[in-house]
Amino acid sequence: NEPNTDLADLVINKTASSASTVVGDYMTYTITVTNNGPDDATKVVITDYMRDLIYVANSLRNVTGTAPSGNATCTPTGGAYINPDVVCTFPLLKVGETATMTMEVKPNNTTAATKARTNKATVESKDVADPKSANNTMTITTTVEPRVDVTAGKSVAPATVHVGEPLSYTISASNSGPSIASNVTLTDNLPANTSFLEMGAISGGGSCTTPAVGVKAQQTAVYKLLPSKDAANTTVSNTVVAATSSVETNTTNNSATAQAAVLAAELDITVRKTDSADPVDL
């Protein structure tokens, strides 16, 4: 067999639906490849290096490849993939024809700051040589803004106490991401008819500012509380609020409330009397 001496100058171009996006939002990439000849090209392969974009699972969909002389076979086309390279193969691209490849992706950003993510696409013919390889690669940059979802949690134990018995509260903050949350705070205003006793252990590297022992409502703490006699036969309702300086996707879960029933104190008074001498001399 004589060697194939055909030449096809394949020129790639890539655009994005937006220069910037928010992490978690889909955006569309469009890649076009034009065959400037002088000959037809067969087995034309467009590869988009998604691993450079760094996106999360289930963030690729609607991958298609179309061309006048035959549409492409593309893999993967979507689903639970993490950082795949997307490949579309066109059986034939005649001189002057343009093939188009499109896909929707969610660029990722796990940091607390806005990040620039690069994405590279290449084209080649498996059968025909390209005299100008410099125009076979194109890279574009997308700016990805971070987003977080901070959630507050709160519990109390026991659920029922008597006046004079302490209530122990556990409060927490969690972030479901995908980005890092900055300057996260938990604020807990002590409810009426209670006083602060002590602060317990703190996990996760945080720190707390507490009121002095015995100080009452409208203070911030992570703590134990002591219900006063005025709380007898009532329900103590205590709410914690989480906040962050980062932009959140959901603020409806930033507070949590725990309730405890307070009963009147139980008294058991015993009277005993003794004398110093028995019998008494008259």
Coordinates of N, CA, C and O in Angstrom, one line a residue, residues 122-264:
T122 N -8.4 19.8 21.7 CA -7.5 19.6 20.5 C -8.2 18.8 19.4 O -9.3 18.2 19.7
V123 N -7.7 18.8 18.2 CA -8.3 18.1 17.1 C -7.1 17.4 16.3 O -6.0 18.0 16.2
E124 N -7.4 16.3 15.8 CA -6.5 15.6 14.9 C -7.3 14.7 14.0 O -8.4 14.2 14.3
S125 N -6.7 14.3 12.8 CA -7.2 13.3 12.0 C -6.3 12.1 12.2 O -5.1 12.2 12.1
K126 N -6.9 10.9 12.4 CA -6.2 9.7 12.6 C -5.6 9.2 11.2 O -4.7 8.3 11.3
D127 N -6.1 9.7 10.1 CA -5.7 9.1 8.8 C -5.0 10.1 8.0 O -4.1 9.7 7.1
V128 N -5.2 11.4 8.2 CA -4.7 12.4 7.3 C -3.8 13.4 8.0 O -4.1 13.9 9.1
A129 N -2.6 13.7 7.5 CA -1.7 14.6 8.1 C -2.2 16.0 8.1 O -2.9 16.4 7.2
D130 N -1.8 16.8 9.1 CA -2.1 18.2 9.2 C -0.9 19.1 9.0 O 0.1 19.0 9.7
P131 N -0.9 19.9 7.9 CA 0.3 20.7 7.6 C 0.5 21.9 8.6 O 1.6 22.5 8.6
K132 N -0.5 22.2 9.4 CA -0.4 23.4 10.3 C -0.9 22.9 11.7 O -2.0 23.2 12.1
S133 N -0.1 22.3 12.5 CA -0.5 21.7 13.7 C -0.7 22.8 14.8 O -1.3 22.6 15.8
A134 N -0.2 24.0 14.6 CA -0.3 25.1 15.6 C -1.7 25.5 15.8 O -2.0 26.0 16.9
N135 N -2.6 25.3 14.9 CA -4.0 25.7 15.1 C -4.9 24.5 15.4 O -6.1 24.5 15.3
N136 N -4.2 23.4 16.0 CA -5.0 22.2 16.4 C -5.3 22.2 17.9 O -6.0 21.3 18.4
T137 N -4.9 23.2 18.6 CA -5.2 23.3 20.0 C -5.7 24.7 20.4 O -5.2 25.7 19.9
M138 N -6.6 24.7 21.3 CA -7.1 26.0 21.9 C -7.5 25.9 23.3 O -8.1 24.9 23.7
T139 N -7.1 26.8 24.1 CA -7.4 26.9 25.5 C -8.1 28.1 25.9 O -7.8 29.2 25.4
I140 N -9.2 28.0 26.7 CA -9.9 29.1 27.2 C -10.0 29.1 28.7 O -9.8 28.0 29.3
T141 N -10.2 30.3 29.3 CA -10.2 30.4 30.8 C -11.6 30.8 31.2 O -12.2 31.7 30.6
T142 N -12.1 30.2 32.2 CA -13.4 30.5 32.8 C -13.2 30.9 34.3 O -12.5 30.2 35.0
T143 N -13.8 32.0 34.7 CA -13.7 32.4 36.1 C -14.9 31.8 36.9 O -16.0 32.0 36.5
V144 N -14.6 31.1 38.0 CA -15.6 30.4 38.7 C -15.7 31.0 40.1 O -14.7 31.0 40.9
E145 N -16.8 31.5 40.5 CA -17.1 32.0 41.8 C -17.4 31.0 42.8 O -18.2 30.0 42.4
P146 N -16.9 31.1 44.1 CA -17.3 30.0 45.1 C -18.7 30.2 45.6 O -19.2 31.3 45.6
R147 N -19.2 29.1 46.1 CA -20.5 29.1 46.9 C -20.4 28.1 48.0 O -19.8 27.1 47.9
V148 N -21.1 28.4 49.1 CA -21.1 27.5 50.3 C -22.5 27.3 50.8 O -23.4 28.0 50.4
D149 N -22.7 26.3 51.6 CA -24.0 26.1 52.3 C -23.7 25.8 53.8 O -23.4 24.6 54.1
V150 N -23.8 26.8 54.6 CA -23.5 26.6 56.1 C -24.8 26.2 56.8 O -25.8 26.9 56.6
T151 N -24.8 25.2 57.6 CA -25.9 24.7 58.3 C -25.7 24.8 59.8 O -24.6 24.4 60.3
A152 N -26.6 25.3 60.6 CA -26.5 25.3 62.1 C -27.2 24.1 62.6 O -28.3 23.6 62.1
G153 N -26.7 23.5 63.7 CA -27.3 22.4 64.4 C -27.3 22.7 65.9 O -26.5 23.4 66.5
K154 N -28.3 22.2 66.6 CA -28.5 22.4 68.0 C -29.2 21.3 68.7 O -30.3 20.8 68.2
S155 N -28.8 20.8 69.9 CA -29.5 19.8 70.7 C -29.4 20.2 72.1 O -28.5 20.9 72.5
V156 N -30.3 19.7 72.9 CA -30.3 19.9 74.4 C -30.5 18.6 75.1 O -31.2 17.7 74.7
A157 N -29.8 18.5 76.2 CA -30.0 17.3 77.1 C -29.9 17.7 78.6 O -29.0 18.5 78.9
P158 N -30.7 17.2 79.4 CA -31.9 16.4 79.1 C -33.0 17.2 78.5 O -32.9 18.5 78.5
A159 N -34.1 16.6 78.0 CA -35.2 17.4 77.4 C -36.1 17.9 78.5 O -36.9 18.8 78.2
T160 N -36.0 17.4 79.7 CA -36.8 17.9 80.8 C -36.0 18.0 82.1 O -35.2 17.0 82.4
V161 N -36.0 19.1 82.7 CA -35.3 19.3 84.0 C -36.1 20.0 85.0 O -37.2 20.5 84.7
H162 N -35.7 20.0 86.3 CA -36.3 20.8 87.3 C -35.5 22.0 87.5 O -34.3 22.1 87.1
V163 N -36.1 23.0 88.1 CA -35.4 24.3 88.4 C -34.2 23.9 89.3 O -34.3 23.1 90.2
G164 N -33.1 24.5 88.9 CA -31.8 24.2 89.6 C -31.0 23.1 89.0 O -29.9 22.9 89.4
E165 N -31.5 22.4 88.0 CA -30.8 21.4 87.3 C -30.3 21.9 86.0 O -31.0 22.6 85.3
P166 N -29.0 21.7 85.6 CA -28.5 22.3 84.4 C -29.0 21.7 83.1 O -29.3 20.5 83.0
L167 N -29.1 22.5 82.1 CA -29.3 22.1 80.7 C -28.0 22.2 79.9 O -27.3 23.2 80.0
S168 N -27.7 21.1 79.2 CA -26.5 21.0 78.4 C -26.8 21.1 76.9 O -27.5 20.3 76.4
Y169 N -26.3 22.2 76.3 CA -26.5 22.4 74.8 C -25.3 22.1 74.0 O -24.2 22.4 74.4
T170 N -25.5 21.4 72.9 CA -24.5 21.2 71.9 C -24.9 21.9 70.6 O -26.0 21.7 70.1
I171 N -24.1 22.8 70.1 CA -24.3 23.5 68.9 C -23.2 23.2 67.9 O -22.1 22.9 68.2
S172 N -23.6 23.3 66.6 CA -22.6 22.9 65.6 C -22.9 23.7 64.3 O -23.9 24.3 64.1
A173 N -21.8 23.8 63.5 CA -21.9 24.5 62.2 C -21.2 23.5 61.2 O -20.1 23.0 61.5
S174 N -21.9 23.3 60.1 CA -21.3 22.4 59.0 C -21.4 23.1 57.7 O -22.3 24.0 57.5
N175 N -20.6 22.7 56.7 CA -20.6 23.4 55.4 C -20.6 22.3 54.4 O -19.7 21.4 54.3
S176 N -21.7 22.2 53.6 CA -21.8 21.2 52.5 C -21.2 21.7 51.2 O -21.3 21.0 50.2
G177 N -20.5 22.9 51.2 CA -19.7 23.3 50.1 C -20.5 23.8 48.9 O -21.6 24.2 49.0
P178 N -19.9 23.6 47.7 CA -18.6 22.9 47.5 C -17.4 23.7 47.8 O -16.3 23.1 47.8
S179 N -17.5 24.9 48.1 CA -16.3 25.8 48.4 C -16.1 25.9 49.9 O -16.9 25.5 50.7
I180 N -14.9 26.4 50.2 CA -14.6 26.7 51.6 C -15.3 27.9 52.2 O -15.4 28.9 51.5
A181 N -16.0 27.8 53.3 CA -16.7 28.9 53.9 C -15.7 29.7 54.8 O -15.0 29.1 55.6
S182 N -15.7 31.0 54.7 CA -14.9 31.9 55.4 C -15.6 32.5 56.6 O -16.8 32.8 56.5
N183 N -14.9 32.8 57.7 CA -15.4 33.6 58.8 C -16.7 33.1 59.3 O -17.7 33.8 59.4
V184 N -16.8 31.8 59.6 CA -18.0 31.2 60.1 C -18.2 31.5 61.6 O -17.3 31.3 62.4
T185 N -19.4 31.9 62.0 CA -19.7 32.2 63.4 C -21.0 31.5 63.8 O -21.9 31.3 63.0
L186 N -21.0 31.1 65.0 CA -22.3 30.6 65.7 C -22.6 31.6 66.8 O -21.8 31.8 67.7
T187 N -23.8 32.1 66.7 CA -24.3 33.1 67.8 C -25.5 32.5 68.5 O -26.5 32.1 67.9
D188 N -25.4 32.4 69.8 CA -26.4 31.8 70.6 C -26.8 32.8 71.7 O -26.0 33.1 72.6
N189 N -28.0 33.4 71.6 CA -28.5 34.3 72.6 C -29.2 33.6 73.7 O -30.2 32.8 73.5
L190 N -28.7 33.7 74.9 CA -29.3 32.9 76.0 C -30.7 33.3 76.2 O -31.1 34.5 76.2
P191 N -31.6 32.3 76.4 CA -33.0 32.7 76.6 C -33.3 33.2 78.0 O -32.5 33.2 78.9
A192 N -34.5 33.8 78.1 CA -34.9 34.4 79.4 C -35.0 33.4 80.5 O -35.2 32.2 80.2
N193 N -34.8 33.8 81.7 CA -34.9 33.0 82.9 C -33.9 31.9 83.0 O -34.2 30.8 83.5
T194 N -32.8 32.1 82.4 CA -31.6 31.2 82.5 C -30.4 31.9 82.8 O -30.3 33.1 82.6
S195 N -29.4 31.3 83.3 CA -28.1 31.9 83.5 C -27.0 30.9 83.0 O -27.2 29.7 83.0
F196 N -25.9 31.5 82.6 CA -24.8 30.7 82.1 C -24.0 30.0 83.2 O -23.7 30.6 84.2
L197 N -23.6 28.8 82.9 CA -22.9 28.0 83.9 C -21.4 27.8 83.4 O -20.5 28.2 84.1
E198 N -21.2 27.1 82.3 CA -19.9 26.8 81.8 C -19.9 26.5 80.4 O -20.9 26.1 79.8
M199 N -18.7 26.5 79.7 CA -18.5 26.1 78.4 C -17.8 24.8 78.3 O -16.9 24.6 79.1
G200 N -18.3 23.9 77.5 CA -17.7 22.6 77.4 C -16.6 22.5 76.3 O -16.1 23.6 75.9
A201 N -16.4 21.3 75.8 CA -15.3 21.2 74.8 C -15.7 21.7 73.4 O -16.9 21.8 73.1
I202 N -14.7 22.2 72.6 CA -14.9 22.7 71.3 C -14.1 21.9 70.3 O -12.9 21.6 70.6
S203 N -14.7 21.4 69.2 CA -14.0 20.6 68.3 C -13.9 21.4 66.9 O -14.7 22.3 66.7
G204 N -13.0 21.0 66.1 CA -12.9 21.6 64.7 C -12.1 22.8 64.7 O -12.1 23.6 63.7
G205 N -11.4 23.1 65.7 CA -10.4 24.3 65.7 C -11.1 25.6 66.0 O -10.4 26.7 65.7
G206 N -12.3 25.7 66.5 CA -12.9 27.0 66.7 C -12.6 27.5 68.1 O -11.9 26.9 68.9
S207 N -13.1 28.7 68.3 CA -13.0 29.4 69.6 C -14.3 30.1 70.0 O -15.0 30.4 69.1
C208 N -14.5 30.3 71.3 CA -15.8 30.9 71.7 C -15.5 32.0 72.7 O -14.6 32.0 73.4
T209 N -16.4 33.0 72.6 CA -16.5 34.0 73.6 C -17.7 33.8 74.4 O -18.8 33.7 73.9
T210 N -17.5 33.7 75.8 CA -18.6 33.4 76.7 C -18.9 34.5 77.6 O -18.0 35.3 78.0
P211 N -20.1 34.6 78.2 CA -20.4 35.5 79.2 C -19.8 35.0 80.5 O -19.4 33.9 80.7
A212 N -19.8 35.9 81.5 CA -19.3 35.4 82.9 C -20.4 34.5 83.5 O -21.6 34.6 83.1
V213 N -19.9 33.6 84.3 CA -20.8 32.7 85.0 C -21.9 33.5 85.8 O -21.6 34.4 86.5
G214 N -23.2 33.1 85.5 CA -24.3 33.8 86.2 C -24.9 34.9 85.4 O -26.0 35.4 85.8
V215 N -24.3 35.4 84.4 CA -24.9 36.4 83.5 C -26.0 35.9 82.8 O -26.0 34.7 82.3
K216 N -27.1 36.7 82.6 CA -28.4 36.1 82.1 C -28.5 36.5 80.6 O -27.6 36.8 79.9
A217 N -29.8 36.6 80.2 CA -30.2 36.6 78.7 C -29.4 37.6 77.9 O -28.9 38.6 78.4
Q218 N -29.5 37.3 76.5 CA -28.9 38.2 75.5 C -27.3 38.1 75.5 O -26.7 39.1 75.1
Q219 N -26.8 37.0 75.9 CA -25.3 36.8 75.8 C -25.1 35.7 74.8 O -26.0 34.9 74.5
T220 N -23.8 35.6 74.3 CA -23.5 34.6 73.3 C -22.5 33.6 74.0 O -21.6 34.0 74.6
A221 N -22.8 32.3 73.8 CA -22.0 31.3 74.4 C -22.2 29.9 73.8 O -23.2 29.7 73.2
V222 N -21.3 29.0 74.1 CA -21.5 27.6 73.9 C -21.3 27.0 75.3 O -20.3 27.1 75.9
Y223 N -22.3 26.2 75.8 CA -22.4 26.3 77.3 C -23.3 25.2 77.9 O -23.9 24.4 77.3
K224 N -23.4 25.4 79.2 CA -24.5 24.8 80.1 C -25.3 26.0 80.7 O -24.7 27.0 81.0
L225 N -26.6 25.8 80.8 CA -27.5 26.8 81.3 C -28.1 26.3 82.6 O -28.4 25.1 82.7
L226 N -28.5 27.2 83.5 CA -29.2 26.9 84.7 C -30.5 27.6 84.7 O -30.5 28.8 84.8
P227 N -31.6 26.9 84.6 CA -32.9 27.6 84.6 C -33.2 28.1 86.0 O -32.9 27.5 87.0
S228 N -33.8 29.3 86.0 CA -34.1 30.0 87.3 C -35.5 29.6 87.8 O -36.2 28.9 87.0
K229 N -35.9 30.0 88.9 CA -37.2 29.6 89.5 C -38.3 30.2 88.6 O -39.4 29.7 88.5
D230 N -38.0 31.3 87.9 CA -39.0 31.9 87.0 C -39.3 31.1 85.8 O -40.3 31.3 85.1
A231 N -38.4 30.1 85.5 CA -38.6 29.2 84.4 C -39.5 28.0 84.7 O -39.8 27.2 83.8
A232 N -39.9 27.9 85.9 CA -40.7 26.7 86.3 C -42.0 26.6 85.6 O -42.6 27.6 85.3
N233 N -42.3 25.4 85.1 CA -43.5 25.0 84.4 C -43.6 25.8 83.0 O -44.7 26.2 82.6
T234 N -42.4 26.0 82.4 CA -42.4 26.7 81.1 C -41.5 25.8 80.2 O -40.8 24.9 80.6
T235 N -41.4 26.2 78.9 CA -40.5 25.6 78.0 C -39.4 26.6 77.6 O -39.7 27.7 77.2
V236 N -38.2 26.2 77.8 CA -37.1 27.1 77.5 C -36.7 26.8 76.0 O -36.4 25.7 75.6
S237 N -36.9 27.8 75.2 CA -36.6 27.7 73.7 C -35.3 28.5 73.4 O -35.2 29.7 73.7
N238 N -34.3 27.8 72.8 CA -33.0 28.4 72.6 C -32.6 28.2 71.1 O -32.6 27.1 70.6
T239 N -32.2 29.3 70.5 CA -31.9 29.2 69.0 C -30.5 29.7 68.8 O -30.0 30.6 69.4
V240 N -29.7 29.0 67.9 CA -28.4 29.3 67.5 C -28.5 29.7 66.0 O -29.2 29.1 65.2
V241 N -27.7 30.7 65.6 CA -27.6 31.2 64.2 C -26.2 31.1 63.7 O -25.3 31.6 64.3
A242 N -26.1 30.5 62.5 CA -24.8 30.4 61.8 C -24.7 31.5 60.8 O -25.7 31.8 60.1
A243 N -23.5 32.0 60.6 CA -23.3 33.0 59.6 C -21.9 32.9 59.0 O -21.0 32.3 59.6
T244 N -21.7 33.3 57.7 CA -20.4 33.3 57.1 C -20.3 34.5 56.2 O -21.3 35.1 55.7
S245 N -19.0 34.9 55.9 CA -18.8 36.0 55.0 C -18.9 35.6 53.5 O -18.9 36.4 52.6
S246 N -18.9 34.3 53.3 CA -19.0 33.7 52.0 C -20.4 33.8 51.5 O -21.4 33.8 52.2
V247 N -20.6 33.7 50.1 CA -21.9 33.7 49.5 C -22.5 32.3 49.7 O -21.9 31.4 49.3
E248 N -23.8 32.3 50.2 CA -24.4 31.0 50.4 C -25.5 30.7 49.3 O -26.1 31.6 48.8
T249 N -25.6 29.4 49.1 CA -26.7 28.9 48.1 C -28.0 28.7 48.9 O -29.1 28.7 48.2
N250 N -28.0 28.6 50.2 CA -29.2 28.4 51.0 C -29.0 28.9 52.4 O -28.1 28.5 53.1
T251 N -29.9 29.9 52.7 CA -29.8 30.5 54.1 C -30.9 30.0 55.0 O -31.0 30.5 56.1
T252 N -31.8 29.1 54.5 CA -32.9 28.7 55.3 C -32.5 27.7 56.4 O -33.3 27.4 57.3
N253 N -31.3 27.2 56.3 CA -30.8 26.2 57.3 C -29.8 26.8 58.2 O -29.0 26.1 58.8
N254 N -29.7 28.2 58.3 CA -28.7 28.8 59.1 C -29.1 29.0 60.6 O -28.3 29.6 61.4
S255 N -30.2 28.5 61.0 CA -30.6 28.6 62.4 C -31.2 27.2 62.9 O -31.7 26.5 62.1
A256 N -31.0 26.9 64.2 CA -31.6 25.7 64.8 C -32.0 26.0 66.2 O -31.4 26.8 66.9
T257 N -33.1 25.4 66.6 CA -33.7 25.6 67.9 C -33.9 24.4 68.7 O -34.2 23.3 68.1
A258 N -33.6 24.4 69.9 CA -33.8 23.3 70.8 C -34.7 23.7 72.0 O -34.5 24.9 72.5
Q259 N -35.6 22.9 72.4 CA -36.5 23.2 73.5 C -36.4 22.2 74.6 O -36.2 21.0 74.4
A260 N -36.5 22.7 75.8 CA -36.5 21.9 77.0 C -37.6 22.3 78.0 O -37.9 23.5 78.2
A261 N -38.2 21.3 78.6 CA -39.3 21.6 79.6 C -38.7 21.7 80.9 O -37.8 21.0 81.3
V262 N -39.1 22.8 81.7 CA -38.6 23.1 83.0 C -39.7 22.9 84.0 O -40.8 23.5 83.9
L263 N -39.5 22.0 85.0 CA -40.5 21.7 86.0 C -40.1 22.4 87.3 O -39.0 22.8 87.5
A264 N -41.1 22.6 88.1 CA -40.8 23.2 89.4 C -39.9 22.3 90.2 O -39.8 21.1 90.0

